[in-house]
Coordinates of C-alpha atoms in Angstrom, one line a residue:
M100 CA 118.7 129.4 76.0
N101 CA 119.0 131.7 79.0
Q102 CA 120.1 135.3 78.5
I103 CA 122.4 137.5 80.5
R104 CA 122.7 141.2 80.4
I105 CA 125.8 143.3 80.3
G106 CA 124.5 146.8 80.8
N107 CA 121.7 147.0 78.3
V108 CA 123.1 144.3 76.0
E109 CA 121.3 140.9 76.0
I110 CA 123.6 137.9 75.4
E111 CA 122.8 134.2 75.1
Q112 CA 124.3 132.2 78.0
S113 CA 126.3 129.8 75.9
A114 CA 129.9 130.8 74.9
A115 CA 131.6 133.9 73.5
L116 CA 134.7 134.2 71.4
A117 CA 137.6 135.7 73.2
P118 CA 139.7 138.6 71.8
M119 CA 142.9 137.1 70.3
A120 CA 145.5 139.4 68.8
S121 CA 146.5 138.3 65.2
V122 CA 143.9 135.6 65.3
A123 CA 140.3 136.9 65.9
D124 CA 140.1 139.0 62.7
F125 CA 136.9 139.6 60.8
A126 CA 137.0 136.2 59.0
Y127 CA 137.6 134.3 62.2
R128 CA 134.9 136.1 64.1
E129 CA 132.5 135.7 61.2
M130 CA 133.0 131.9 61.2
C131 CA 132.6 131.6 64.9
A132 CA 129.4 133.7 64.8
R133 CA 128.0 131.5 62.1
Y134 CA 128.5 128.5 64.4
G135 CA 126.8 130.1 67.3
A136 CA 129.2 132.3 69.3
A137 CA 127.1 134.3 71.7
Y138 CA 129.2 137.4 71.0
T139 CA 132.6 138.2 69.6
V140 CA 135.4 140.6 70.5
S141 CA 137.8 142.2 68.1
E142 CA 141.6 141.9 68.2
M143 CA 143.1 144.3 70.7
V144 CA 143.4 147.8 69.3
S145 CA 146.0 150.3 70.5
A146 CA 144.3 153.4 72.0
K147 CA 147.4 155.5 71.2
A148 CA 147.4 154.3 67.6
L149 CA 143.7 155.1 67.2
C150 CA 144.2 158.6 68.6
Y151 CA 146.9 159.2 66.0
G152 CA 144.8 157.9 63.1
D153 CA 146.6 154.7 62.4
Q154 CA 144.9 153.0 59.4
K155 CA 146.1 149.5 60.4
S156 CA 144.2 149.9 63.6
L157 CA 141.0 151.0 61.9
A158 CA 141.2 147.8 59.7
L159 CA 140.7 145.7 62.9
L160 CA 137.3 147.2 63.6
R161 CA 135.0 145.5 61.0
R162 CA 132.1 143.7 62.7
C163 CA 130.8 140.4 61.4
T164 CA 127.6 140.3 59.4
L165 CA 125.4 138.4 61.9
D166 CA 123.3 140.3 64.3
I167 CA 125.0 139.3 67.5
P168 CA 126.7 141.5 70.1
F169 CA 130.1 142.8 69.1
S170 CA 132.7 144.3 71.4
I171 CA 135.9 146.1 70.5
Q172 CA 138.9 145.7 72.8
L173 CA 141.2 148.6 73.6
F174 CA 144.6 148.5 75.2
G175 CA 146.8 151.3 76.6
D176 CA 148.0 152.7 79.9
D177 CA 146.8 156.4 79.7
P178 CA 143.3 157.2 80.8
A179 CA 143.0 160.2 78.5
H180 CA 144.1 158.3 75.4
M181 CA 141.8 155.4 76.3
A182 CA 138.8 157.6 76.7
K183 CA 139.5 159.5 73.5
A184 CA 140.0 156.2 71.6
A185 CA 136.8 154.8 73.0
K186 CA 134.8 157.7 71.6
L187 CA 136.5 157.2 68.2
L188 CA 135.2 153.6 68.2
L189 CA 131.6 154.6 68.4
P190 CA 131.1 155.0 64.6
Y191 CA 132.0 151.4 64.2
A192 CA 128.9 150.5 66.2
P193 CA 130.2 148.1 68.9
Q194 CA 127.7 147.2 71.5
M195 CA 130.4 147.1 74.1
I196 CA 134.0 148.2 74.6
D197 CA 136.4 145.8 76.4
L198 CA 139.5 147.0 78.2
N199 CA 142.6 144.7 77.9
M200 CA 144.1 144.3 81.4
G201 CA 145.2 140.7 80.8
C202 CA 147.5 140.5 77.8
P203 CA 150.7 138.8 78.9
V204 CA 153.0 139.4 75.9
P205 CA 156.1 141.5 76.6
K206 CA 155.5 144.2 74.0
V207 CA 152.2 145.0 75.6
A208 CA 152.7 144.3 79.3
G209 CA 156.3 145.6 79.1
N210 CA 154.9 149.0 78.2
G211 CA 152.6 149.2 81.2
S212 CA 149.5 148.0 79.4
G213 CA 147.6 144.7 79.4
S214 CA 148.3 142.5 82.4
A215 CA 150.8 145.0 83.8
L216 CA 147.8 147.1 84.9
M217 CA 147.1 144.4 87.5
K218 CA 150.2 145.6 89.3
D219 CA 148.8 149.2 89.2
P220 CA 145.1 149.0 90.3
S221 CA 144.8 152.8 90.7
R222 CA 145.8 153.4 87.1
A223 CA 143.5 150.6 86.0
S224 CA 140.7 152.2 87.9
A225 CA 141.3 155.6 86.4
I226 CA 141.3 154.0 82.9
T227 CA 138.0 152.2 83.5
A228 CA 136.4 155.3 85.0
A229 CA 137.5 157.5 82.1
V230 CA 136.3 155.2 79.4
A231 CA 133.0 154.4 81.2
E232 CA 132.3 158.1 81.5
A233 CA 133.3 158.8 77.8
V234 CA 131.0 156.4 76.1
P235 CA 127.2 155.5 76.3
I236 CA 127.8 151.8 75.9
P237 CA 128.8 149.1 78.5
V238 CA 132.5 148.9 79.3
T239 CA 133.9 145.5 80.2
V240 CA 137.4 144.6 81.6
K241 CA 139.4 141.5 80.8
I242 CA 141.9 140.5 83.5
R243 CA 144.0 137.6 84.7
K244 CA 144.4 135.8 88.0
G245 CA 147.2 138.2 88.8
W246 CA 150.7 139.1 87.7
D247 CA 152.3 136.0 89.3
E248 CA 151.5 133.6 92.1
N249 CA 152.9 136.1 94.7
S250 CA 150.4 138.8 93.6
V251 CA 147.1 137.0 93.0
N252 CA 144.6 139.9 93.2
A253 CA 141.8 139.1 90.7
P254 CA 138.9 139.3 93.3
A255 CA 139.9 142.7 94.7
F256 CA 140.9 144.0 91.3
A257 CA 137.6 143.0 89.8
R258 CA 135.7 144.6 92.6
L259 CA 137.6 147.9 92.0
M260 CA 136.8 147.7 88.3
E261 CA 133.1 147.4 89.1
Q262 CA 133.3 150.4 91.4
S263 CA 135.0 152.3 88.6
G264 CA 132.2 151.6 86.1
A265 CA 132.9 148.2 84.5
A266 CA 129.6 146.5 83.5
A267 CA 131.2 143.0 83.4
V268 CA 134.6 141.4 84.1
A269 CA 136.2 138.5 82.1
V270 CA 138.7 136.5 84.1
H271 CA 141.4 134.3 82.6
G272 CA 142.3 131.8 85.2
R273 CA 146.1 132.0 84.8
T274 CA 148.7 134.5 86.0
R275 CA 150.7 136.6 83.6
Q276 CA 153.8 134.6 84.5
Q277 CA 152.0 131.5 83.4
M278 CA 151.2 132.9 80.0
Y279 CA 149.1 130.1 78.5
R280 CA 150.5 127.2 80.4
P281 CA 148.3 125.0 82.5
P282 CA 146.7 124.7 84.9
V283 CA 143.7 127.1 84.8
D284 CA 142.5 128.2 88.2
R285 CA 138.8 128.0 88.2
E286 CA 138.6 128.7 91.9
I287 CA 139.9 132.2 91.3
I288 CA 137.1 132.8 88.9
R289 CA 134.6 131.6 91.5
L290 CA 136.1 134.0 94.0
V291 CA 135.8 136.9 91.6
K292 CA 132.1 136.0 91.0
E293 CA 131.6 136.1 94.8
N294 CA 133.2 139.6 95.0
V295 CA 131.3 141.5 92.3
S296 CA 127.6 142.0 91.4
V297 CA 128.2 142.5 87.6
P298 CA 128.4 139.5 85.2
V299 CA 131.6 137.5 85.3
I300 CA 132.9 135.7 82.2
G301 CA 135.1 132.6 82.8
N302 CA 138.0 132.1 80.4
G303 CA 140.8 129.6 80.1
G304 CA 141.1 126.0 79.1
I305 CA 137.7 125.6 77.4
T306 CA 138.3 123.1 74.6
D307 CA 134.9 121.4 74.3
A308 CA 131.3 121.3 75.6
F309 CA 132.3 119.4 78.8
S310 CA 135.0 121.9 79.8
A311 CA 132.5 124.7 79.2
E312 CA 130.0 123.0 81.5
T313 CA 132.7 122.5 84.1
M314 CA 133.6 126.2 84.0
Y315 CA 130.0 127.1 84.6
N316 CA 129.5 124.6 87.4
E317 CA 132.7 125.2 89.3
T318 CA 132.8 128.9 89.1
G319 CA 129.2 130.1 88.9
C320 CA 130.2 132.4 86.1
D321 CA 127.6 134.1 83.9
L322 CA 129.2 133.2 80.6
V323 CA 132.2 131.3 79.3
M324 CA 134.7 132.6 76.7
V325 CA 136.5 130.3 74.3
A326 CA 140.0 131.2 72.9
Q327 CA 142.5 128.6 71.6
G328 CA 139.8 125.9 71.8
S329 CA 138.3 127.4 68.7
Y330 CA 141.5 127.1 66.6
G331 CA 140.4 125.3 63.4
R332 CA 137.1 124.4 65.2
P333 CA 134.6 127.2 64.9
W334 CA 131.8 124.6 65.4
I335 CA 132.9 124.3 69.1
F336 CA 130.3 127.1 69.7
S337 CA 127.4 125.0 68.3
E338 CA 128.6 122.0 70.3
I339 CA 128.6 124.0 73.5
R340 CA 125.3 125.7 72.8
S341 CA 123.6 122.3 72.0
Y342 CA 125.1 120.6 75.0
L343 CA 124.1 123.3 77.4
K344 CA 120.6 123.5 75.9
D345 CA 119.6 119.8 75.9
G346 CA 122.6 117.7 76.7
T347 CA 123.3 116.7 73.1
I348 CA 126.4 117.3 71.0
P349 CA 126.1 117.5 67.2
A350 CA 128.2 115.1 65.2
E351 CA 131.7 116.3 64.5
P352 CA 132.0 117.5 60.9
T353 CA 133.5 114.9 58.6
L354 CA 137.0 115.5 57.2
P355 CA 135.6 116.8 53.8
E356 CA 133.2 119.1 55.8
K357 CA 136.1 120.4 57.9
L358 CA 138.0 121.2 54.7
D359 CA 135.1 123.0 53.2
I360 CA 134.7 125.0 56.4
M361 CA 138.4 125.9 56.2
L362 CA 138.0 127.0 52.6
E363 CA 135.0 129.2 53.6
H364 CA 137.1 130.7 56.4
V365 CA 140.0 131.6 54.2
S366 CA 137.8 132.9 51.4
L367 CA 136.3 135.4 53.8
A368 CA 139.8 136.5 54.7
V369 CA 140.8 136.9 51.1
A370 CA 137.7 139.0 50.4
D371 CA 138.5 141.1 53.5
K372 CA 142.3 141.6 53.3
G373 CA 143.2 140.7 49.7
E374 CA 144.7 137.4 48.5
H375 CA 148.4 138.1 49.4
T376 CA 147.9 139.0 53.0
A377 CA 145.2 136.5 53.6
M378 CA 147.2 133.6 52.2
M379 CA 150.2 134.4 54.3
E380 CA 148.0 134.2 57.3
A381 CA 146.2 131.1 55.9
R382 CA 149.4 129.1 56.3
R383 CA 148.7 129.0 60.0
V384 CA 144.9 128.9 59.8
A385 CA 144.9 125.9 57.5
G386 CA 147.3 124.1 59.9
W387 CA 144.8 124.4 62.6
Y388 CA 142.1 122.8 60.5
L389 CA 144.4 120.0 59.5
K390 CA 145.6 119.2 63.0
G391 CA 144.9 115.6 64.0
I392 CA 144.2 114.1 60.6
R393 CA 146.3 111.3 59.2
G394 CA 149.4 112.7 57.4
A395 CA 148.8 116.1 59.1
A396 CA 152.5 116.9 59.5
Q397 CA 153.0 116.5 55.7
F398 CA 150.0 118.6 54.9
R399 CA 150.9 121.3 57.4
F400 CA 154.4 121.5 55.7
L401 CA 152.7 122.1 52.4
C402 CA 150.7 124.9 54.0
S403 CA 153.9 126.7 54.7
S404 CA 154.2 127.6 51.0
L405 CA 150.7 128.7 50.3
S406 CA 150.5 131.8 48.2
A407 CA 147.2 131.7 46.4
Y408 CA 143.7 130.6 47.3
D409 CA 143.7 128.1 44.4
D410 CA 146.7 126.4 46.1
L411 CA 144.6 125.9 49.2
K412 CA 141.8 124.5 47.2
A413 CA 144.1 122.0 45.5
L414 CA 145.6 121.0 48.9
A415 CA 142.1 120.4 50.3
E416 CA 141.3 118.2 47.3
K417 CA 144.5 116.3 47.8
V418 CA 143.6 115.6 51.5
K419 CA 140.1 114.5 50.6
Q420 CA 141.4 112.1 47.9
Q421 CA 144.0 110.6 50.2
A422 CA 141.4 110.1 53.0
S423 CA 139.0 108.5 50.5
R424 CA 141.7 106.1 49.3
Q425 CA 142.5 105.2 52.9
E426 CA 138.9 104.4 53.6
L427 CA 138.9 101.9 50.7
V428 CA 141.9 100.0 52.0

């Protein structure tokens, strides 16, 4: 596989895992890394919370066990807080720090952080410059197409971030107003690529190997980044990697194999967070893995009452047995 460089960090040119709040925790990132993610990014971490020693924020910083690049994502609206927080991250050994200038959710954007910074390029520039000066590792910036269709500014914004010290820019091809609704504008990612000399990472709408290839071909981006397309499908990274390497796609895991992968995923979460917290979160995670199978609605309903890891093991066995009976009919 070809390699790209972000600052001094070499990354395989396949697909990275996007930062996803309340999703891309240690267990999630570990699973995606095991299936070939080129690098992973933490859930977004509040710079202000880090500066005030918030323990919940520190819990988000654990890196996966595989030796692939790891980036920690910061959000905030104050250059001084962002720079101080970036320094506090260094003991956790990230190879990069990512600045969140794309999150659309009201509790982030409504406070002047995330995608709201695309309406304030001068503040965004000051933040990027402050962080880039504060740490000895590459700083990347994740942005959107713009705030809304009347203020599409990703190419000029990305160029300003490069001038301010960003070593790469990730572009989500939707506006903040769109949130996560289609369509994804790959043309805007192509325009960003034309306007900067640092690597550009294309994000949005990548659900399989073919859409990853389309993102590369239509935008000229240096790397693609997968978000919701990895829900319950960590093997998407091995599919993308294989297809880009030699045009082949590995066989989709069988249903029993998918259920075993689900159990592996949740067991990692249990070991990391404790059974109670992990199983509350597993109600959603298990639903992702069960999506699309026969009887999925019934099984997802059963997921809503999971409270122990043994409950999930029993549910997985029930699904396997039902599938086996159906095959015999």
